[in-house]
Short mmCIF file of C-alpha atoms and ligand atoms in Angstrom, two decimals:
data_model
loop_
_atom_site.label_atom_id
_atom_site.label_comp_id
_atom_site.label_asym_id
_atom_site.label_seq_id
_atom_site.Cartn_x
_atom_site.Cartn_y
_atom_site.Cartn_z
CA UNK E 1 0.00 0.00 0.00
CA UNK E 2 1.08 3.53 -0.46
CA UNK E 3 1.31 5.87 2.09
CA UNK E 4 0.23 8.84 0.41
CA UNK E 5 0.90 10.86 -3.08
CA UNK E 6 3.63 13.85 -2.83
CA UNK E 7 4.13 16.49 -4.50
CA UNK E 8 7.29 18.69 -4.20
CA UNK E 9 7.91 22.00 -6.20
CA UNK E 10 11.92 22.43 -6.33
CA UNK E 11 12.21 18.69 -6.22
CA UNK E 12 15.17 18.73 -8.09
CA UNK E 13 17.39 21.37 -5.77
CA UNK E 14 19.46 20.60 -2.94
CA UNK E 15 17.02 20.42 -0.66
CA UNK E 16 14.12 19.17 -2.30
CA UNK E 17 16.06 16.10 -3.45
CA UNK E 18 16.96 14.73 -0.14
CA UNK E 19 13.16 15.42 0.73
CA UNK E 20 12.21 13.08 -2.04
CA UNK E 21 14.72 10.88 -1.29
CA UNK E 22 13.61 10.70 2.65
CA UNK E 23 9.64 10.39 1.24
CA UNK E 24 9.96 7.70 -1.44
CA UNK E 25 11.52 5.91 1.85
CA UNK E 26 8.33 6.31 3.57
CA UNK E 27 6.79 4.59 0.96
CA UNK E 28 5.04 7.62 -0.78
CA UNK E 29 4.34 8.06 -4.06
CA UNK E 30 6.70 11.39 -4.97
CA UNK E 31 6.25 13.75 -7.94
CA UNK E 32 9.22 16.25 -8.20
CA UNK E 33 8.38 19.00 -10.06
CA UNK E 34 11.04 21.65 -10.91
CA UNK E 35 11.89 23.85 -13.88
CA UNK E 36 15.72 22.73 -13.50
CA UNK E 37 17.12 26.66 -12.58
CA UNK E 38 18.91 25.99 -10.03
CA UNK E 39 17.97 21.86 -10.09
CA UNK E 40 19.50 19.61 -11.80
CA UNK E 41 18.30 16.08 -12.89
CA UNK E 42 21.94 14.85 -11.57
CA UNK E 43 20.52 15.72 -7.99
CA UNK E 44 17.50 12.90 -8.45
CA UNK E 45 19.12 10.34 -10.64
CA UNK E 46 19.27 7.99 -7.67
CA UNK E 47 15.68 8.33 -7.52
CA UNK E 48 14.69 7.81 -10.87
CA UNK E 49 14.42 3.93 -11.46
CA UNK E 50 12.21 3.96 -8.22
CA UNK E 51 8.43 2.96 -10.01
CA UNK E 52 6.67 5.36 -7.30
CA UNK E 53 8.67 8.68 -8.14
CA UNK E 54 7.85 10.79 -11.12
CA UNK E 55 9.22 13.89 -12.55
CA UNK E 56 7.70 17.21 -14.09
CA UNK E 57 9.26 19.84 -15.99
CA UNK E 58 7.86 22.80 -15.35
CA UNK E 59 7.45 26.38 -14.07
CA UNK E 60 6.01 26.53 -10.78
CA UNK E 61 4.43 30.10 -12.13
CA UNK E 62 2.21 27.64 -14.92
CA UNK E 63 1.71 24.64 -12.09
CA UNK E 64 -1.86 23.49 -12.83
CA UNK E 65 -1.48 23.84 -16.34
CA UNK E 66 1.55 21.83 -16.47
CA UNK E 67 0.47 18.60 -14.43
CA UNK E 68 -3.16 18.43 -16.27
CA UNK E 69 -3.01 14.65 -17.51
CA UNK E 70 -4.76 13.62 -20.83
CA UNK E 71 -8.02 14.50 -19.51
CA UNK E 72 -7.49 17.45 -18.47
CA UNK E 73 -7.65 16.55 -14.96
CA UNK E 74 -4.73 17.26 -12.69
CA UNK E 75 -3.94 15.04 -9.94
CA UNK E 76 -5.11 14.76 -6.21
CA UNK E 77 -2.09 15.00 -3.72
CA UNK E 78 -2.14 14.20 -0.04
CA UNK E 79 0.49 16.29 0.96
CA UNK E 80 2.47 19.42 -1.14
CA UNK E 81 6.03 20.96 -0.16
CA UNK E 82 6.78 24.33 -1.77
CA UNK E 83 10.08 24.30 -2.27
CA UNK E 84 10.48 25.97 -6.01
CA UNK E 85 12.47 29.26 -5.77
CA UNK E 86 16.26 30.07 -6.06
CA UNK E 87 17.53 30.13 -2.50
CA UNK E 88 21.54 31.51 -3.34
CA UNK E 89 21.57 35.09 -3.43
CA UNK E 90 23.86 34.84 -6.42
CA UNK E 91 21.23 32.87 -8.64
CA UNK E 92 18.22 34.97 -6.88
CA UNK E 93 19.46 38.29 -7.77
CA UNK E 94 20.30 37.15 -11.37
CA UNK E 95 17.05 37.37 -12.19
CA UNK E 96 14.99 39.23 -9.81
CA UNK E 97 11.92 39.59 -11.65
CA UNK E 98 11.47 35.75 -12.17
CA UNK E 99 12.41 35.36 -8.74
CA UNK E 100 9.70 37.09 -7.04
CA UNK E 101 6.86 35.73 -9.52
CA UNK E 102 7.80 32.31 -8.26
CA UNK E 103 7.05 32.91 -5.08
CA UNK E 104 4.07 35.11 -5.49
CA UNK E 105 2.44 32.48 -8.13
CA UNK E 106 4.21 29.64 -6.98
CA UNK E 107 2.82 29.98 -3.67
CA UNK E 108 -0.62 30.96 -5.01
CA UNK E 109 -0.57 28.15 -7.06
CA UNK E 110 -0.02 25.80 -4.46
CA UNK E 111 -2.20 26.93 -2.52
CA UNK E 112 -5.17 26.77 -5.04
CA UNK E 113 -4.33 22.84 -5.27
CA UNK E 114 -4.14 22.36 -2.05
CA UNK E 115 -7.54 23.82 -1.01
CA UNK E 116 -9.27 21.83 -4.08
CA UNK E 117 -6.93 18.77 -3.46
CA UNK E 118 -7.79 19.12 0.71
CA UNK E 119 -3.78 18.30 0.75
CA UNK E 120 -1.53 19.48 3.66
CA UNK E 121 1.14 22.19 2.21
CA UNK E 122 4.36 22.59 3.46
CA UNK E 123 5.74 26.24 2.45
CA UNK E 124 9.80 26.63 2.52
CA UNK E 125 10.18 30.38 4.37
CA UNK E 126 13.17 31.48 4.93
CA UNK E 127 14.86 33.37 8.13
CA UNK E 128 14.90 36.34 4.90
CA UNK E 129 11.68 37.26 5.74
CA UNK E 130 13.54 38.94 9.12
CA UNK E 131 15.48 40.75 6.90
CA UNK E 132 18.69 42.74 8.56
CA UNK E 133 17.38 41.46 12.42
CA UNK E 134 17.19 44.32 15.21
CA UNK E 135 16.07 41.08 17.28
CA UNK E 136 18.26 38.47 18.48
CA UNK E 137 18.15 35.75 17.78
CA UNK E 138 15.15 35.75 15.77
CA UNK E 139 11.53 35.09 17.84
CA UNK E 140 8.72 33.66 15.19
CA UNK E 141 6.77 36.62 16.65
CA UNK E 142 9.54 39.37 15.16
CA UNK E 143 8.08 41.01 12.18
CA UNK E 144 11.26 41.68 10.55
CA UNK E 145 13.31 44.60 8.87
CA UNK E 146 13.42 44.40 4.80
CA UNK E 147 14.45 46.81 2.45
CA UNK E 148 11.60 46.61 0.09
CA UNK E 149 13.67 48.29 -2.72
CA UNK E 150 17.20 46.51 -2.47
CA UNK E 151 19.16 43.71 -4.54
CA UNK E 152 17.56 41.27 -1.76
CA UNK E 153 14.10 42.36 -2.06
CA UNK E 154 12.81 40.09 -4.93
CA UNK E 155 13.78 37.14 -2.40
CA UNK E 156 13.02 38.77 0.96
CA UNK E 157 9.95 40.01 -0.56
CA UNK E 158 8.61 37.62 -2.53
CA UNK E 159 8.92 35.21 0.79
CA UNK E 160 7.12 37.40 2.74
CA UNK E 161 4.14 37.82 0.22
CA UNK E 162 3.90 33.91 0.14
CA UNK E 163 3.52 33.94 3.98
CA UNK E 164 0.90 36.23 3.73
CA UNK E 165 -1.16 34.40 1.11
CA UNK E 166 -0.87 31.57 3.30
CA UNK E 167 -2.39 32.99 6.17
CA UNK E 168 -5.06 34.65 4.27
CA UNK E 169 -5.84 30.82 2.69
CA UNK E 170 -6.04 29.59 6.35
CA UNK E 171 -8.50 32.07 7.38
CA UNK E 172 -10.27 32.42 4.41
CA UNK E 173 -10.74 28.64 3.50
CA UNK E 174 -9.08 26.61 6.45
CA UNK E 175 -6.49 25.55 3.90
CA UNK E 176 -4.27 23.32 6.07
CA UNK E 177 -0.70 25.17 5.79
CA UNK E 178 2.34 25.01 7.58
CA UNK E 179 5.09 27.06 6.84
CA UNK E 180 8.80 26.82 8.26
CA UNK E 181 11.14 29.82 8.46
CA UNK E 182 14.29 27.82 7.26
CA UNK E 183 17.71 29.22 8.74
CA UNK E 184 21.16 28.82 6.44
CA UNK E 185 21.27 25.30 5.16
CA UNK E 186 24.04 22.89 3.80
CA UNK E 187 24.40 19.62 2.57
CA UNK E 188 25.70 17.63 0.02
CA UNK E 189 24.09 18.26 -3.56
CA UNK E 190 24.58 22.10 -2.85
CA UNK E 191 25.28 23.21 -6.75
CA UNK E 192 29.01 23.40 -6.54
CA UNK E 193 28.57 27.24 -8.63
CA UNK E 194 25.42 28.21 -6.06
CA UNK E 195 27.33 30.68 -4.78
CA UNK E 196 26.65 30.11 -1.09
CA UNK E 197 29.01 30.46 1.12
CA UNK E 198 29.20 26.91 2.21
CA UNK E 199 29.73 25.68 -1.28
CA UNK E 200 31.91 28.12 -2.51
CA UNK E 201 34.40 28.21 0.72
CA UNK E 202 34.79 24.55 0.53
CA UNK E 203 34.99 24.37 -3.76
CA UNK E 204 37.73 27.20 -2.81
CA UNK E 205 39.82 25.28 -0.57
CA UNK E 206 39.84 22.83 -2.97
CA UNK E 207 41.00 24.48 -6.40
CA UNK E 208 43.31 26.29 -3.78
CA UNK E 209 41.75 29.22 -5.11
CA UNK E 210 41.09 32.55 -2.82
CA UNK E 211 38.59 32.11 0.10
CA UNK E 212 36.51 35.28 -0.40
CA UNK E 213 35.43 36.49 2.92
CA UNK E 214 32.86 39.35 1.75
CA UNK E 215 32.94 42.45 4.36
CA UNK E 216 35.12 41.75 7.43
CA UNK E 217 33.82 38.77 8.03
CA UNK E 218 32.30 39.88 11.11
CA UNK E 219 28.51 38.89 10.28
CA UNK E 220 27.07 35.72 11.31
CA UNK E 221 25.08 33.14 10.54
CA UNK E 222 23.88 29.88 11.92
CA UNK E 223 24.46 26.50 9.64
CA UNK E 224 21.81 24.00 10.16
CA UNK E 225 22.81 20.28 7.89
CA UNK E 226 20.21 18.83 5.72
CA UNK E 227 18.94 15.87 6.94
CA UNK E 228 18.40 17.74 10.38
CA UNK E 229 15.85 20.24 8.33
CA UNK E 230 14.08 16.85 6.65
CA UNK E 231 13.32 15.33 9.65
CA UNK E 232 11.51 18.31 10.94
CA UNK E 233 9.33 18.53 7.99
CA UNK E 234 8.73 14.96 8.41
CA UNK E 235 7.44 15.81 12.10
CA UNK E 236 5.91 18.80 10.96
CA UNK E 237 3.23 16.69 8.56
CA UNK E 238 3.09 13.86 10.50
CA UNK E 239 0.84 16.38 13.18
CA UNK E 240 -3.02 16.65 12.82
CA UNK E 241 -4.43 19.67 11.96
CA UNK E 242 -6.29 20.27 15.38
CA UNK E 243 -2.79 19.77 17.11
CA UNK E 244 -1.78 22.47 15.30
CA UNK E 245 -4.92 24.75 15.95
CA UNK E 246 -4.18 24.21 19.60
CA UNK E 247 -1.16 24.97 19.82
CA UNK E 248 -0.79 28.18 17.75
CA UNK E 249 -3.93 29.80 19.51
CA UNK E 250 -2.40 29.92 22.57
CA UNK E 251 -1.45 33.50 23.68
CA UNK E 252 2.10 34.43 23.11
CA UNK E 253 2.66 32.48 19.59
CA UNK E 254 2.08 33.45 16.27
CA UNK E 255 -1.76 32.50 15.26
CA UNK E 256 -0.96 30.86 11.80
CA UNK E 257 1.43 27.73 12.45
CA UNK E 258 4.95 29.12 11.47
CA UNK E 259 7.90 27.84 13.03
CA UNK E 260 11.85 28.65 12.50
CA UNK E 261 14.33 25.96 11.59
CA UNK E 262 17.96 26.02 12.23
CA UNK E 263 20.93 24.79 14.68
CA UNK E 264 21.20 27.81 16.84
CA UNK E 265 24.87 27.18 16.82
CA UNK E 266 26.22 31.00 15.42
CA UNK E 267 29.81 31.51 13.66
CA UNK E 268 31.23 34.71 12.14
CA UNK E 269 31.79 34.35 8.49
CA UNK E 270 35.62 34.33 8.90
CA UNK E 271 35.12 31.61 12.11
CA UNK E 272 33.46 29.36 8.59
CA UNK E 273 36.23 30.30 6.80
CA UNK E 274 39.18 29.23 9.12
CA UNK E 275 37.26 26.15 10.34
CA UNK E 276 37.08 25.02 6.61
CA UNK E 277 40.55 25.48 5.57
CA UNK E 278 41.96 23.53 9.15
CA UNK E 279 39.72 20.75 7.46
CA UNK E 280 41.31 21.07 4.46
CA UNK E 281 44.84 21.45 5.32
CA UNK E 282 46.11 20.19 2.17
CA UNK E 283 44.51 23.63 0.36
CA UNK E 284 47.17 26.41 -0.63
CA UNK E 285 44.06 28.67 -0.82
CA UNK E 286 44.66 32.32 1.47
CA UNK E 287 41.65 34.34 2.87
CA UNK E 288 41.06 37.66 0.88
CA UNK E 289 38.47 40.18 1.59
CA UNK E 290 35.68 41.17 -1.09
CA UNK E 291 33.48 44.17 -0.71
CA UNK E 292 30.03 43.53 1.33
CA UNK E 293 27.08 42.75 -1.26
CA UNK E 294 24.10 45.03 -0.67
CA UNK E 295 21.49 44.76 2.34
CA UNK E 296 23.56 41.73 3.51
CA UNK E 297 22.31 40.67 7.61
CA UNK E 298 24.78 41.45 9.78
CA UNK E 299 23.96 38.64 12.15
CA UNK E 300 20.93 35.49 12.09
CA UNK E 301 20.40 32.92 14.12
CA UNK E 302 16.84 30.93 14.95
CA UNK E 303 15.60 30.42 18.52
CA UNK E 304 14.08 27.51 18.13
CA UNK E 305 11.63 26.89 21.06
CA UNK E 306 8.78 26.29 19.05
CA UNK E 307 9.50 23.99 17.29
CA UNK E 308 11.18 22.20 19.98
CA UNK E 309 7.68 22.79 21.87
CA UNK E 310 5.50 21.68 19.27
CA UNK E 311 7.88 18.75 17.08
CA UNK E 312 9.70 17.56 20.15
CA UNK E 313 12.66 18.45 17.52
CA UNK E 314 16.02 19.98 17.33
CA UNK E 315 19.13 19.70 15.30
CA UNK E 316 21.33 16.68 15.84
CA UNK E 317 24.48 17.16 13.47
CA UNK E 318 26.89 19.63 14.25
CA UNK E 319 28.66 22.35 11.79
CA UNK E 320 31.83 19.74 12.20
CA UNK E 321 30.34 16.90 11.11
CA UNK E 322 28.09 18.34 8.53
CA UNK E 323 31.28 20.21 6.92
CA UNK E 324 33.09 16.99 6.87
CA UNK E 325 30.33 15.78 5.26
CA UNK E 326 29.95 18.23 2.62
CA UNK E 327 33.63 18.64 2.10
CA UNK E 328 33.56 14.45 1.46
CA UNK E 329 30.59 15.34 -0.95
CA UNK E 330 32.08 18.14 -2.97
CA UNK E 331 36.08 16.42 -2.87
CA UNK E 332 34.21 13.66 -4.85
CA UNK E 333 33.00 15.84 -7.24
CA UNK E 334 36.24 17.15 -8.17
CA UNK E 335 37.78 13.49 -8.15
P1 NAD N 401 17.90 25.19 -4.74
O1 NAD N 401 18.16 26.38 -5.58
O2 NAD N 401 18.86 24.05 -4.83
O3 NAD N 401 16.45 24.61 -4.98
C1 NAD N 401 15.39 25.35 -5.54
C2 NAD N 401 14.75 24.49 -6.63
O4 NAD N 401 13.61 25.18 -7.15
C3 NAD N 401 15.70 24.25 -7.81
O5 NAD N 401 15.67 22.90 -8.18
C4 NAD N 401 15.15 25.14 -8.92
O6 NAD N 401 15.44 24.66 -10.21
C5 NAD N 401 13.66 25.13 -8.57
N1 NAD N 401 12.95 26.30 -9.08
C6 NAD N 401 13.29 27.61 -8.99
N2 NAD N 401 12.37 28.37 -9.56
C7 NAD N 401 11.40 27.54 -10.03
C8 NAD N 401 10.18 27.75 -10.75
N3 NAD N 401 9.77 28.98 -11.09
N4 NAD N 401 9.45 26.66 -11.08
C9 NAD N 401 9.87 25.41 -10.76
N5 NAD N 401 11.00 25.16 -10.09
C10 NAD N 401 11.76 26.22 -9.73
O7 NAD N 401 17.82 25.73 -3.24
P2 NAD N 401 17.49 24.98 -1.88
O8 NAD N 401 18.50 25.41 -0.90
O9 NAD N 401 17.25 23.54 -2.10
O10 NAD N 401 16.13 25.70 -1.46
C11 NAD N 401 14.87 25.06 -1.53
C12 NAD N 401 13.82 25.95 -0.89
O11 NAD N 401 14.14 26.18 0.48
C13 NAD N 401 13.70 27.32 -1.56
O12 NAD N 401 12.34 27.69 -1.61
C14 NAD N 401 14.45 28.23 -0.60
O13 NAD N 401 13.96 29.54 -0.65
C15 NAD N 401 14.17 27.57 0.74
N6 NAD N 401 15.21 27.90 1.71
C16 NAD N 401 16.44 27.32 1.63
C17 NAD N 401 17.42 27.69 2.54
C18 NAD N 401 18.80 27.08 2.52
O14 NAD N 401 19.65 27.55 3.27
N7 NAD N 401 19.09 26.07 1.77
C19 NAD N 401 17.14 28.65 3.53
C20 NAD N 401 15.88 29.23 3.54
C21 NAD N 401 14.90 28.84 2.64
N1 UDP N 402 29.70 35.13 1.94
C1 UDP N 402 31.08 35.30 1.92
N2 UDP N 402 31.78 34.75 0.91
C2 UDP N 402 31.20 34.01 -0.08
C3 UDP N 402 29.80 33.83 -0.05
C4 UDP N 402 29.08 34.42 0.97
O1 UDP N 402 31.66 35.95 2.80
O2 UDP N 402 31.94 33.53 -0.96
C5 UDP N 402 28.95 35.71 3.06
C6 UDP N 402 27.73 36.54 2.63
O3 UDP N 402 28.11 37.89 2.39
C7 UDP N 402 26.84 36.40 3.86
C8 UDP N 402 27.15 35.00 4.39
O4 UDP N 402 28.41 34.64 3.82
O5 UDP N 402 27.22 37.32 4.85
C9 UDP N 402 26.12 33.95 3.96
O6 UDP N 402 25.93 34.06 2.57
P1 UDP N 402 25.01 33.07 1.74
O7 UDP N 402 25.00 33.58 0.35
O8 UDP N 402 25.44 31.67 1.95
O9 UDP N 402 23.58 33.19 2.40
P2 UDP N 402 22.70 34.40 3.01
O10 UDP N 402 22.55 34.05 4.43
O11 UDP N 402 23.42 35.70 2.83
O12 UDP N 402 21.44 34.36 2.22
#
């Protein structure tokens, strides 16, 4: 028997392959759908001989249209995960336009199939949505300070818009939503050109390029590991609506169910920088400074009591381990 039928938007990113990968192991029936921008069909070749995972080319901006069979029907899903937008400011800001339509109609479209579907939908926030923080670390209940007009915007933005159509869905039709305000993550099947600074620190080290610390290094951030964010969006679905009703009424929490995700554990970018190149000791690269990019946080990290609270969850892999796992990942690659 089979569990239930998935659908993931992005399926073919970083992330949204190891979600497929961690569903089709729950015995779901997966469709990955993903216009390949940032995706790659590389990322879910492992999945693809599996007879209960299918995949969809296509914009998330033409969804229905796209995944309309023969008859014109398109298919009922038990459970959606919005995942379809670039997350690496480099690929985000290369085309912003595109970038905030995805996650305006990408969102809205989602949204629209899961309140005709009656399917559960996942939305992939981000900790962008709190902007350049004045609070920290970041409370679910902190609204957040976002240059509406700067090189960030279109992702920053277009996040926050997607939030809001999901809480206007809840109220408005008792769409069953949960969204998750997802702090820096890493992982193997990171694009090795994404441009993050994971990624490119560690592809650095090991063309013994230049490790290009932008600014002074002195902003922070807070590196959760993959399979730590999958396994709270596994807990996350696995709770019954009413659960969730319950426990976001109560005074003090946000009213729409909206939680962060991230390991709390915060490093200065130049701490990342330093740790990766004592891991790589073999690298001739040096650590250079590049100019700041625009509107770039100067410090982020989740608290993550609700979820803890409400998924009995919290991150299990530390930033050592998950960079030795990445740097394993990535030194294949290159092999
Ligand atoms: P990614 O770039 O690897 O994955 C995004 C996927 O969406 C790619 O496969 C891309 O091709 C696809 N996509 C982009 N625009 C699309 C469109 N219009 N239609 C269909 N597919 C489209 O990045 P990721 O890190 O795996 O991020 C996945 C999701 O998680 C994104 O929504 C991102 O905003 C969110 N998120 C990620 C992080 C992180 O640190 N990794 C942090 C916060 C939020
Ligand atoms: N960064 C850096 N060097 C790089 C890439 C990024 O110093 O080669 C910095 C970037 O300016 C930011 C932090 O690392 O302060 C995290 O950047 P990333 O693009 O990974 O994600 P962000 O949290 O900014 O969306």
């Amino acid at each position: 028997m089979y569990l239930k039928t998935v659908l993931v938007t992005g399926g073919a990113g970083f992330l949204g392959s190891h979600l497929c990968e961690r569903l089709l192991s729950e015995n779901c029936v997966v469709v990955a759908y993903d216009n390949l921008y940032t995706g790659s069909r590389r990322n879910i070749a492992h999945l693809e001989a599996n007879e209960r995972f299918f995949f969809v080319e296509g914009d998330v901006a033409d969804l229905e249209a796209t995944l309309k069979n023969r008859d014109g029907k398109v298919p009922r899903f038990d459970e959606i995960y919005n995942l379809a937008c670039p997350a690496s400011p480099v690929h985000y800001q290369a085309r912003p336009l595109f970038t905030t339509r995805t996650s305006f109609l990408g969102m809205l479209n989602c949204l629209e199939l899961a309140k005709r579907c009656g399917a559960t939908l996942l939305h992939a926030s981000t900790s962008e949505i709190y902007g350049d923080p004045v609070v920290h670390p970041q409370v679910e209940g902190y609204w957040g300070n976002v240059n509406t007009i700067g090189i960030r915007s279109c992702y920053d933005e277009g996040k926050r818009v997607a939030e809001t159509l999901a809480a206007d869905y809840i109220r408005e039709f008792d769409t069953d939503v949960r969204m998750v305000r997802i702090f820096n993550t890493y992982g193997p099947r990171m694009h090795p050109q994404d441009g993050r600074v994971i990624s490119n620190f560690i592809m650095q080290a090991l063309r013994n390029e230049d490790i290009t610390i932008y600014g002074d290094g002195s902003q922070t951030r807070s590196f959760q590991y993959c399979d730590d964010l999958i396994e709270a969006f596994m807990k996350y679905m696995a709770l019954d609506k009413a659960v969730l009703r319950e426990f976001f009424g109560k005074p003090g929490r946000p009213c729409i169910p909206v939680i962060n995700t991230g390991n709390p554990g915060e490093y200065t970018i130049r701490e990342l920088a330093e740790k990766t190149l004592q891991k790589m000791p073999q690298s001739k690269s040096r650590l250079v400074m590049k100019p700041l990019p625009g509107d770039d946080p100067k410090k982020r990290k989740p608290d993550i009591t609700l979820a803890k609270e409400l998924l009995g969850w919290e991150p299990k892999i530390p930033l050592d381990v998950g960079l030795d796992r990445t740097i394993a990942y990535f030194s294949g690659l290159s092999s």
